[in-house]
Structures are given as C-alpha cells and as structure tokens.
Coordinates of C-alpha atoms and ligand atoms in Angstrom, one line a residue:
X1 CA 38.9 30.7 112.1
X2 CA 36.2 29.5 109.8
X3 CA 37.2 29.5 106.2
X4 CA 34.5 31.6 104.5
X5 CA 34.0 31.7 100.7
X6 CA 33.1 34.6 98.5
X7 CA 30.0 34.9 96.3
X8 CA 29.4 37.3 93.5
X9 CA 25.7 37.9 92.5
X10 CA 24.6 39.6 89.3
X11 CA 20.9 40.6 89.5
X12 CA 18.6 41.6 86.6
X13 CA 15.0 42.7 86.5
X14 CA 12.3 43.8 89.0
X15 CA 12.2 44.5 92.7
X16 CA 11.0 41.0 93.3
X17 CA 14.3 39.7 91.8
X18 CA 16.3 42.2 93.8
X19 CA 14.7 40.9 97.0
X20 CA 15.2 37.3 95.9
X21 CA 18.9 38.1 95.7
X22 CA 18.8 39.5 99.3
X23 CA 17.3 36.2 100.4
X24 CA 19.8 34.1 98.5
X25 CA 22.5 36.2 100.3
X26 CA 20.8 35.4 103.6
X27 CA 20.9 31.7 102.8
X28 CA 24.5 31.7 101.5
X29 CA 25.7 33.5 104.5
X30 CA 24.5 30.7 106.7
X31 CA 26.6 28.2 104.9
X32 CA 29.8 30.2 105.0
X33 CA 29.7 32.8 102.2
X34 CA 30.6 36.5 102.2
X35 CA 29.9 38.7 99.2
X36 CA 32.1 40.5 96.7
X37 CA 31.7 42.9 93.8
X38 CA 34.7 41.5 92.1
X39 CA 33.9 38.5 89.9
X40 CA 37.6 37.5 89.7
X41 CA 37.8 36.7 93.4
X42 CA 34.5 34.8 93.7
X43 CA 34.2 31.1 94.5
X44 CA 30.6 31.2 93.5
X45 CA 29.0 33.3 90.7
X46 CA 25.3 33.6 90.5
X47 CA 23.2 35.2 87.8
X48 CA 19.7 36.1 89.1
X49 CA 18.0 36.5 85.7
X50 CA 14.9 38.2 84.3
X51 CA 12.9 37.0 81.2
X52 CA 10.2 39.6 81.0
X53 CA 11.6 41.0 77.7
X54 CA 13.9 39.5 75.1
X55 CA 16.5 42.3 75.5
X56 CA 17.1 41.4 79.2
X57 CA 17.5 37.7 78.2
X58 CA 20.0 38.5 75.4
X59 CA 22.1 40.6 77.8
X60 CA 22.2 37.8 80.3
X61 CA 23.4 35.2 77.6
X62 CA 26.2 37.4 76.4
X63 CA 27.4 37.9 80.0
X64 CA 27.1 34.2 80.7
X65 CA 29.1 33.4 77.6
X66 CA 32.0 35.4 79.0
X67 CA 32.2 33.0 82.0
X68 CA 33.6 30.2 79.9
X69 CA 37.2 31.5 80.0
X70 CA 37.0 32.2 83.7
X71 CA 35.8 28.7 84.4
X72 CA 38.6 27.2 82.4
X73 CA 41.1 29.2 84.3
X74 CA 39.5 28.4 87.7
X75 CA 37.6 25.1 87.4
X76 CA 36.9 25.0 91.1
X77 CA 34.4 28.0 91.0
X78 CA 30.7 27.3 90.9
X79 CA 28.5 29.1 88.4
X80 CA 24.7 29.1 88.9
X81 CA 21.8 30.6 87.1
X82 CA 18.7 31.5 89.2
X83 CA 15.6 33.6 88.5
X84 CA 13.1 33.6 85.6
X85 CA 15.4 32.4 82.8
X86 CA 16.5 29.5 84.9
X87 CA 12.9 28.5 85.3
X88 CA 12.0 29.1 81.7
X89 CA 15.0 27.4 80.1
X90 CA 16.1 24.8 82.7
X91 CA 18.5 22.3 81.2
X92 CA 18.7 24.2 77.9
X93 CA 21.1 26.6 79.7
X94 CA 23.4 23.8 80.6
X95 CA 23.2 22.3 77.1
X96 CA 24.4 25.6 75.6
X97 CA 26.8 26.5 78.4
X98 CA 28.1 23.2 79.9
X99 CA 30.2 25.1 82.4
X100 CA 27.0 26.1 84.3
X101 CA 26.9 24.0 87.5
X102 CA 23.2 24.5 88.5
X103 CA 20.0 26.2 87.7
X104 CA 17.5 27.1 90.5
X105 CA 14.1 28.6 89.7
X106 CA 12.5 31.5 91.6
X107 CA 10.1 29.1 93.4
X108 CA 13.1 27.0 94.7
X109 CA 15.3 29.6 96.3
X110 CA 15.1 27.8 99.6
X111 CA 17.0 24.9 98.0
X112 CA 19.8 27.1 96.7
X113 CA 22.3 25.7 99.2
X114 CA 21.3 22.1 98.3
X115 CA 22.3 22.9 94.7
X116 CA 25.8 23.8 96.0
X117 CA 26.3 20.3 97.5
X118 CA 26.1 18.5 94.1
X119 CA 29.3 17.5 92.3
X120 CA 27.6 17.3 89.0
X121 CA 25.1 19.6 87.2
X122 CA 21.7 19.9 88.9
X123 CA 18.5 21.7 88.0
X124 CA 16.0 22.7 90.7
X125 CA 13.0 24.2 88.9
X126 CA 10.0 22.4 90.2
X127 CA 6.7 24.0 91.0
X128 CA 6.6 24.9 94.7
X129 CA 3.0 25.1 96.1
X130 CA 4.4 25.9 99.5
X131 CA 6.2 29.0 98.4
X132 CA 4.0 31.3 100.5
X133 CA 5.2 29.6 103.7
X134 CA 8.8 30.6 102.9
X135 CA 10.3 32.7 105.7
X136 CA 13.9 33.0 104.5
X137 CA 16.5 35.1 106.1
X138 CA 17.7 38.2 104.1
X139 CA 20.8 40.3 103.9
X140 CA 19.3 43.6 102.8
X141 CA 21.0 46.1 100.6
X142 CA 19.5 49.1 102.4
X143 CA 19.4 49.7 106.2
X144 CA 16.3 51.9 106.3
X145 CA 14.0 50.7 103.5
X146 CA 13.0 47.0 103.1
X147 CA 11.2 44.9 100.6
X148 CA 8.7 42.4 102.0
X149 CA 7.1 39.6 99.9
X150 CA 3.3 39.4 100.5
X151 CA 2.4 37.1 97.6
X152 CA 4.1 35.1 94.9
X153 CA 3.1 34.2 91.3
X154 CA 0.4 35.4 89.1
X155 CA -3.0 34.0 87.9
X156 CA -3.8 36.6 85.3
X157 CA -2.2 35.3 82.2
X158 CA -2.0 38.6 80.4
X159 CA -1.3 37.2 76.9
X160 CA 2.1 38.9 76.5
X161 CA 3.5 37.9 79.9
X162 CA 5.8 35.1 80.8
X163 CA 5.5 35.7 84.6
X164 CA 2.7 33.2 85.3
X165 CA 4.7 30.5 83.5
X166 CA 7.9 31.1 85.4
X167 CA 6.7 32.3 88.8
X168 CA 3.8 29.9 89.1
X169 CA 0.3 30.3 90.5
X170 CA -0.7 33.1 92.8
X171 CA -0.2 32.3 96.5
X172 CA -0.4 34.7 99.4
X173 CA 1.8 34.7 102.4
X174 CA -0.1 34.4 105.7
X175 CA -0.6 37.9 107.2
X176 CA 0.8 36.8 110.6
X177 CA 4.2 36.1 109.1
X178 CA 4.2 39.4 107.1
X179 CA 3.3 41.4 110.2
X180 CA 6.0 39.6 112.2
X181 CA 8.6 40.4 109.6
X182 CA 7.7 44.0 109.4
X183 CA 7.5 44.3 113.2
X184 CA 11.1 43.1 113.3
X185 CA 12.2 45.4 110.6
X186 CA 10.6 48.4 112.5
X187 CA 12.4 47.3 115.7
X188 CA 15.7 47.3 113.6
X189 CA 15.0 50.9 112.7
X190 CA 13.7 50.4 109.2
X191 CA 11.5 53.4 108.2
X192 CA 9.8 52.2 105.0
X193 CA 8.6 48.9 103.7
X194 CA 7.6 48.1 100.1
X195 CA 5.2 45.2 99.9
X196 CA 5.9 43.0 96.9
X197 CA 3.7 40.9 94.7
X198 CA 2.8 40.6 91.0
X199 CA -0.7 41.6 91.8
X200 CA -0.8 42.9 95.5
X201 CA -4.5 43.9 95.5
X202 CA -5.7 40.4 95.0
X203 CA -3.8 39.4 98.3
X204 CA -5.8 36.8 100.3
X205 CA -3.5 35.5 103.0
X206 CA -6.1 35.5 105.7
X207 CA -7.4 39.0 105.2
X208 CA -8.0 41.3 102.3
X209 CA -5.2 43.6 101.1
X210 CA -6.6 46.8 102.6
X211 CA -6.9 45.1 106.0
X212 CA -3.3 44.0 105.8
X213 CA -2.3 47.7 105.1
X214 CA -4.4 48.8 108.1
X215 CA -2.6 46.3 110.3
X216 CA 0.8 47.4 109.0
X217 CA -0.1 51.0 109.7
X218 CA -0.4 50.1 113.4
X219 CA 3.3 49.0 113.7
X220 CA 5.1 51.5 115.8
X221 CA 8.2 53.3 114.5
X222 CA 7.5 52.3 110.9
X223 CA 7.0 55.5 108.8
X224 CA 6.1 54.6 105.3
X225 CA 4.3 51.8 103.5
X226 CA 4.6 51.3 99.7
X227 CA 3.4 48.4 97.5
X228 CA 3.9 47.1 93.9
X229 CA 2.3 46.1 91.6
X230 CA -1.5 46.7 91.5
X231 CA -3.8 45.3 88.8
X232 CA -6.5 47.8 87.8
X233 CA -9.2 45.1 87.8
X234 CA -8.6 44.5 91.5
X235 CA -8.4 48.1 92.7
X236 CA -11.5 48.6 94.9
X237 CA -13.0 51.3 97.0
X238 CA -11.9 49.7 100.2
X239 CA -8.3 50.0 99.2
X240 CA -8.9 53.6 98.0
X241 CA -10.5 54.5 101.4
X242 CA -7.7 52.8 103.3
X243 CA -5.1 54.8 101.3
X244 CA -7.0 58.0 102.0
X245 CA -7.3 57.5 105.7
X246 CA -3.9 56.0 106.7
X247 CA -1.1 58.4 106.8
X248 CA 1.8 55.9 106.5
X249 CA 0.5 54.6 103.2
X250 CA 2.4 56.5 100.5
X251 CA 0.2 58.5 98.2
X252 CA 1.5 56.7 95.1
X253 CA 0.1 53.8 93.1
X254 CA 1.7 52.0 90.2
X255 CA -1.3 51.0 88.1
X256 CA -0.2 49.5 84.7
X257 CA -2.6 50.5 81.9
X258 CA -0.6 48.8 79.1
X259 CA -2.7 50.3 76.3
X260 CA -5.3 53.0 75.8
X261 CA -7.2 50.9 73.2
X262 CA -10.0 48.7 74.7
X263 CA -9.6 46.5 71.7
X264 CA -6.0 45.8 72.5
X265 CA -6.7 45.5 76.2
X266 CA -9.1 42.7 75.4
X267 CA -6.5 40.9 73.3
X268 CA -4.1 41.4 76.2
X269 CA -6.6 39.7 78.5
X270 CA -6.3 42.6 80.9
X271 CA -10.0 42.3 82.0
X272 CA -10.8 46.0 81.9
X273 CA -11.7 48.5 79.3
X274 CA -10.2 52.0 79.0
X275 CA -13.3 53.5 80.4
X276 CA -13.2 51.2 83.5
X277 CA -9.6 52.2 84.0
X278 CA -10.4 55.9 83.8
X279 CA -13.2 55.4 86.3
X280 CA -10.7 53.9 88.9
X281 CA -8.3 56.8 88.3
X282 CA -11.1 59.3 88.9
X283 CA -12.2 57.5 92.1
X284 CA -8.6 57.6 93.3
X285 CA -8.1 61.3 92.6
X286 CA -11.5 62.2 94.0
X287 CA -10.6 60.7 97.4
X288 CA -6.9 61.5 97.3
X289 CA -6.3 64.6 95.2
X290 CA -2.5 64.6 95.6
X291 CA -2.2 60.9 94.6
X292 CA 0.7 60.1 92.3
X293 CA -0.2 57.6 89.6
X294 CA 2.4 55.8 87.5
X295 CA 2.0 53.2 84.8
X296 CA 3.4 50.7 82.3
X297 CA 2.7 50.9 78.6
X298 CA 3.5 48.4 75.9
X299 CA 4.1 49.8 72.4
X300 CA 3.3 47.6 69.4
X301 CA 1.3 44.7 70.8
X302 CA 0.3 42.3 68.0
X303 CA -2.3 43.8 65.7
X304 CA -1.9 47.3 67.2
X305 CA -3.0 49.8 64.5
X306 CA -2.1 53.5 64.2
X307 CA -5.6 54.2 65.5
X308 CA -4.9 52.0 68.6
X309 CA -1.6 53.7 69.2
X310 CA -3.3 57.1 69.0
X311 CA -5.7 55.9 71.7
X312 CA -2.7 55.2 73.9
X313 CA -1.4 58.7 73.2
X314 CA -4.8 60.2 73.9
X315 CA -5.0 58.2 77.2
X316 CA -1.6 59.5 78.3
X317 CA -2.7 63.1 77.6
X318 CA -6.0 62.6 79.4
X319 CA -4.8 60.8 82.4
X320 CA -1.5 62.7 82.9
X321 CA 0.5 60.0 84.8
X322 CA 3.3 61.2 87.0
X323 CA 5.6 58.8 85.2
X324 CA 5.6 55.6 83.1
X325 CA 7.7 52.7 82.2
X326 CA 7.1 52.1 78.5
X327 CA 8.5 49.2 76.4
X328 CA 8.3 47.8 72.9
X329 CA 6.2 44.6 72.8
X330 CA 8.5 41.6 73.0
X331 CA 7.6 38.0 72.1
X332 CA 7.9 35.7 75.1
X333 CA 7.9 31.9 75.1
X334 CA 4.7 30.1 76.1
X335 CA 2.6 33.2 75.7
X336 CA -0.5 33.5 73.6
X337 CA 0.5 36.8 72.1
X338 CA 3.7 35.3 70.7
X339 CA 1.4 33.0 68.5
X340 CA -0.8 35.9 67.4
X341 CA -1.0 37.0 63.8
X342 CA -0.2 40.7 63.0
X343 CA 3.1 41.1 64.8
X344 CA 4.1 44.7 64.5
X345 CA 7.2 45.8 62.6
X346 CA 10.2 46.6 64.9
X347 CA 10.6 50.1 63.4
X348 CA 7.0 50.9 63.9
X349 CA 7.2 49.8 67.5
X350 CA 10.3 52.0 68.0
X351 CA 8.5 55.0 66.5
X352 CA 5.5 54.5 68.7
X353 CA 7.6 54.0 71.8
X354 CA 9.5 57.2 71.0
X355 CA 6.3 59.2 70.7
X356 CA 5.0 57.8 74.0
X357 CA 8.1 58.5 75.9
X358 CA 8.5 62.1 74.6
X359 CA 4.9 62.9 75.4
X360 CA 5.2 61.5 78.9
X361 CA 8.5 63.3 79.5
X362 CA 6.8 66.6 78.8
X363 CA 3.8 65.7 81.1
X364 CA 6.1 64.6 83.9
X365 CA 8.1 67.8 83.6
X366 CA 4.9 69.9 83.8
X367 CA 3.7 68.0 86.8
X368 CA 7.0 68.3 88.6
X369 CA 7.3 72.0 87.8
X370 CA 4.0 72.6 89.5
X371 CA 5.6 71.4 92.7
X372 CA 8.1 74.3 92.7
X373 CA 7.7 76.5 95.7
X374 CA 5.9 73.7 97.7
X375 CA 7.4 72.0 100.8
X376 CA 7.4 68.2 101.0
X377 CA 8.4 65.5 103.5
X378 CA 11.4 63.7 102.0
X379 CA 12.8 60.4 103.3
X380 CA 16.6 60.6 102.8
X381 CA 17.9 57.7 100.7
X382 CA 21.4 58.6 100.0
X383 CA 24.1 61.2 100.8
X384 CA 25.3 62.1 97.2
X385 CA 28.1 64.4 98.3
X386 CA 29.5 64.3 101.8
X387 CA 31.6 67.5 101.5
X388 CA 28.7 69.6 100.4
X389 CA 25.9 67.9 102.3
X390 CA 24.0 66.9 99.2
X391 CA 21.3 64.4 99.6
X392 CA 18.8 62.4 97.6
X393 CA 15.4 61.1 98.8
X394 CA 11.8 60.6 97.9
X395 CA 8.5 62.2 98.7
X396 CA 5.5 60.0 99.7
X397 CA 4.5 60.4 96.0
X398 CA 7.7 58.7 95.0
X399 CA 9.3 61.8 93.5
X400 CA 13.1 61.8 93.6
X401 CA 14.3 65.0 95.3
X402 CA 18.0 66.2 95.3
X403 CA 18.7 68.8 97.9
X404 CA 21.3 70.4 100.1
X405 CA 21.4 71.1 103.8
X406 CA 23.5 73.5 105.9
X407 CA 24.1 70.6 108.4
X408 CA 24.8 66.9 108.1
X409 CA 21.8 64.6 107.9
X410 CA 21.3 60.9 108.4
X411 CA 20.1 58.5 105.7
X412 CA 16.6 57.3 106.7
X413 CA 15.6 60.6 108.3
X414 CA 12.4 62.3 107.1
X415 CA 13.0 66.1 106.5
X416 CA 11.0 69.0 105.0
X417 CA 12.3 70.1 101.6
X418 CA 11.3 73.2 99.7
X419 CA 11.2 72.5 95.9
X420 CA 13.2 74.9 93.8
X421 CA 13.2 73.2 90.3
X422 CA 11.1 70.4 88.8
X423 CA 12.6 68.4 85.9
X424 CA 11.5 65.4 84.0
X425 CA 12.7 62.6 86.2
X426 CA 13.6 64.4 89.4
X427 CA 13.4 67.7 91.3
X428 CA 15.8 69.7 93.4
X429 CA 15.3 71.8 96.5
X430 CA 16.7 72.9 99.8
X431 CA 15.9 71.8 103.3
X432 CA 13.7 74.1 105.5
X433 CA 13.7 74.8 109.2
X434 CA 16.6 72.8 110.6
Ligands
LIG1 N1 6.8 42.8 76.1 C1 6.9 44.1 76.5 N2 6.6 44.5 77.8 C2 6.2 43.5 78.7 N3 5.9 43.6 80.0 C3 5.6 42.4 80.4 N4 5.7 41.5 79.4 C4 6.1 42.2 78.3 C5 6.4 41.8 77.0 N5 6.3 40.6 76.5 C6 5.8 44.9 80.7 C7 4.4 45.2 81.2 C8 4.4 44.9 82.6 C9 5.9 45.2 83.0 C10 6.3 44.6 84.2 O1 6.6 44.7 81.9 O2 4.1 46.5 80.9 O3 3.5 45.7 83.3
LIG2 FE1 2.3 39.5 83.9 FE2 -0.2 40.4 83.8 FE3 0.7 38.9 85.9 FE4 1.5 41.4 85.6 S1 -0.6 40.8 86.0 S2 2.8 39.6 86.1 S3 1.6 41.7 83.4 S4 0.4 38.2 83.8

C-alpha cells in the first residue's frame, strides 16, 4: 500500500484564504498527503496566513514561534508559510524563524508541491499574471456549499489596504471555466455557491458580472448563488436588476462603506461619497425591498475627527445595515495611509469602535426581531444536536437561524422555518409543514 503522509493546515483570514486552503489540500492529496487536526502527528505543517490587520499577523507569529521546539524534536517535518504574510514578508520569515522550510505566496499556490521537493529553504512569491487560468483541484470542507473563485487580486488601492500588494493586480477567470466548475458542483449535489473575488462586480472574464450570474442561474439543481465582496463604486443598475429578477441569487449584498464621512472616504481612495453610497442603497432597496445589506467599517482612520466619527454613527443609524464587520484602523506595510500624518490614538479608536459596535448590535436586533412570526426558506448547514433534532442554517438574506424539527433532516436541504425569536446575531424558530 502507498505510504501516505499527514498534513496539518492552520488557516487565518477571509473566505478567499479558506478556499485557498481547500485547493492546497487538493494539490497535496495528489502527491500523497492526507489531513489531520493534530499538529503532533503531521509530517507537513502549513500556516495559511492573513495580513489584513496587524492583530492577525501578531497571532500568526506567536503561533509560528511555538514550532521551534517541535521542529527540534522532529527535524524531518516540513513547515511552510503560505498566504498574504508569506507574500508580504518573503525571506524575512525565514530570517527570523530559520526552521521554516518554505514560503509560498497566494499567487503561487499551484507551485506548492514544487516547494516540497526542495531540500533547502525556498521562497515562491513571484507575481503570477496567469493566476486567472488556474483550475486547481479542491478538497472542500463542506459537501453542500462551495466557494468558487471568479477573480483574483485588486486594482483599487484603498489607502489602508495591503491586498493589492500581496494578491497582485485584478484578473478575472474566464466565464467558461467558472460555469464548468459550478456545473460539476451542481452535479455533485452542491446546493449553494459563493463566488469569490476582492471586487466581484468589476468582473470581466468574457462577460460582465450580471451576465455571469444570469448564466449561473441556468445551472440545473443549483439552488443558491452568493458573492463577496462588492465595491460600491462598481454596483450598477444591471446588477441590481439581475438580483431582482433571478430567484437563485440570494437577497444579500456585502457592500463595505468603511466610513460615513466623505472627507475620510476621499482619503481612503474609495472613489465614492457618502451621498453616492446612499443612492446605491436606495436603488437596491427600491428594486428589492427585502434585500439584506451588510458592511465593513473602519474606526479611527488617520486624521478621523470626532465629527467624522459622528458621521459614521449617523450613517449607521440612517442606513440600518443588517450587520457589519467593524475594525480599528491598523497600519499596514506599503500602504499610503500608514505614511499619513494624524494617526489616531489607540484608545480613541477603541472608544469609537465600541460605540459603532453597540449601535449596530441594537439595529441588528431590531431588524431581526421584526422577522418574528414570519416564515423563511432556510438552507440547513449543520445539525447542532442529533438527539434533539436541532439544526442551524441560513435564509437567503444570510441570517443564521437555529431551529428544531420533529423529524430528522438532512444538511443541505432547504426547509421552511417560522421565526420565534430574533437576537443580535442569530434567530431561532421551528420548522413548519413537514
Ligand atoms: N485596518 C483596518 N481594517 C482594514 N480592512 C482592510 N484593511 C484594513 C486596515 N488596514 C478592513 C476593511 C475591509 C475588510 C476586509 O477589512 O473594512 O473591507
Ligand atoms: Fe482592499 Fe479596497 Fe481592494 Fe477591498 S477593494 S481588497 S479594501 S484595496
């Protein structure tokens, strides 16, 4: 029998990174690896890293530091660093942690197995202009919901963001290969796909983004289509109309606002004003009244004044997002914002973030409470308690619903659930008509 090895992969960051891990697993499996959750028994340890904020980076370095003892005990194991910190830091990682065997950047995943062949340290972090032609095998973590890359990189250069430097220039995957992958997923009984890109609505892999969605809608058996992330500047009426008229496209959009102050938005190089953002939200809600809108907010961008912060607070009150991810501004290497004068004090950032999060929690709770008594189609994601038939799933609007059922249900099924209680970050209910 073939002597297979074991790999342990620790993944940080966004859905893009989580899907990169699935592809790395696909590649490693081809060269004789299985996977383990136990670091101690692994022959290969990979850290798939995120550098979007400093905190994530620090966590990674402290975890990596702990590998020194393991490597001393078991010198034969390989330790690799992949993802955005690998790209950002390259050889610096090896200089600080000489026991690291290789670094592979997010644009070079297809060469991961080459890195394993080297006897000495190697760094594969070159720009890959052909990334959009990648068609790598994946071992997916979920049997019913799948991530699908539609584009790579980013051209926007928001002044706070490291992504354009580590993930390279924007390139769209040809629509034919996207449709082929989703067709195969649907055949394999996947119910939902989430299309991934830093800026999906500037997709241009042979057709515009809304046309790609319309083609995916035609794929038999597939039930739901999601996508992340959308840039407000590229959200157009064609996309809104397509979302309104195609029932598989989930009525949810993640549309990062970042700040409610047009002055700060300009410094962030977001290319829209607050009024332009509001106009897009109004258009969306006019065409699709039950549309859920979520967002990202940065607290304490350089030069942000109390008045700017109040504009963000006012924006949240006015827009009433279904949910947000909010973060303190964090200085990132290479970025323009890290060189700006007027960096905001950490304590001030924390206070502003707290106010933002508390306000949003109340808004989310009010919105979720209004769903009480209504019945919604829920795609079951998980059985949380087999003895009591408790399940967790999501509505099209991306609300997490916990519910019970008198009979056993299958993960991946779509069922009607009546909402009993709405909370800040989830709702609970019971199944109807089974
Ligand atoms: N500091 C804080 N938040 C950031 N984001 C990106 N870069 C930074 C940074 N330097 C946030 C943005 C983006 C989300 C993915 O991460 O809000 O939309
Ligand atoms: Fe970063 Fe802006 Fe690109 Fe998003 S759109 S990845 S925030 S540069």
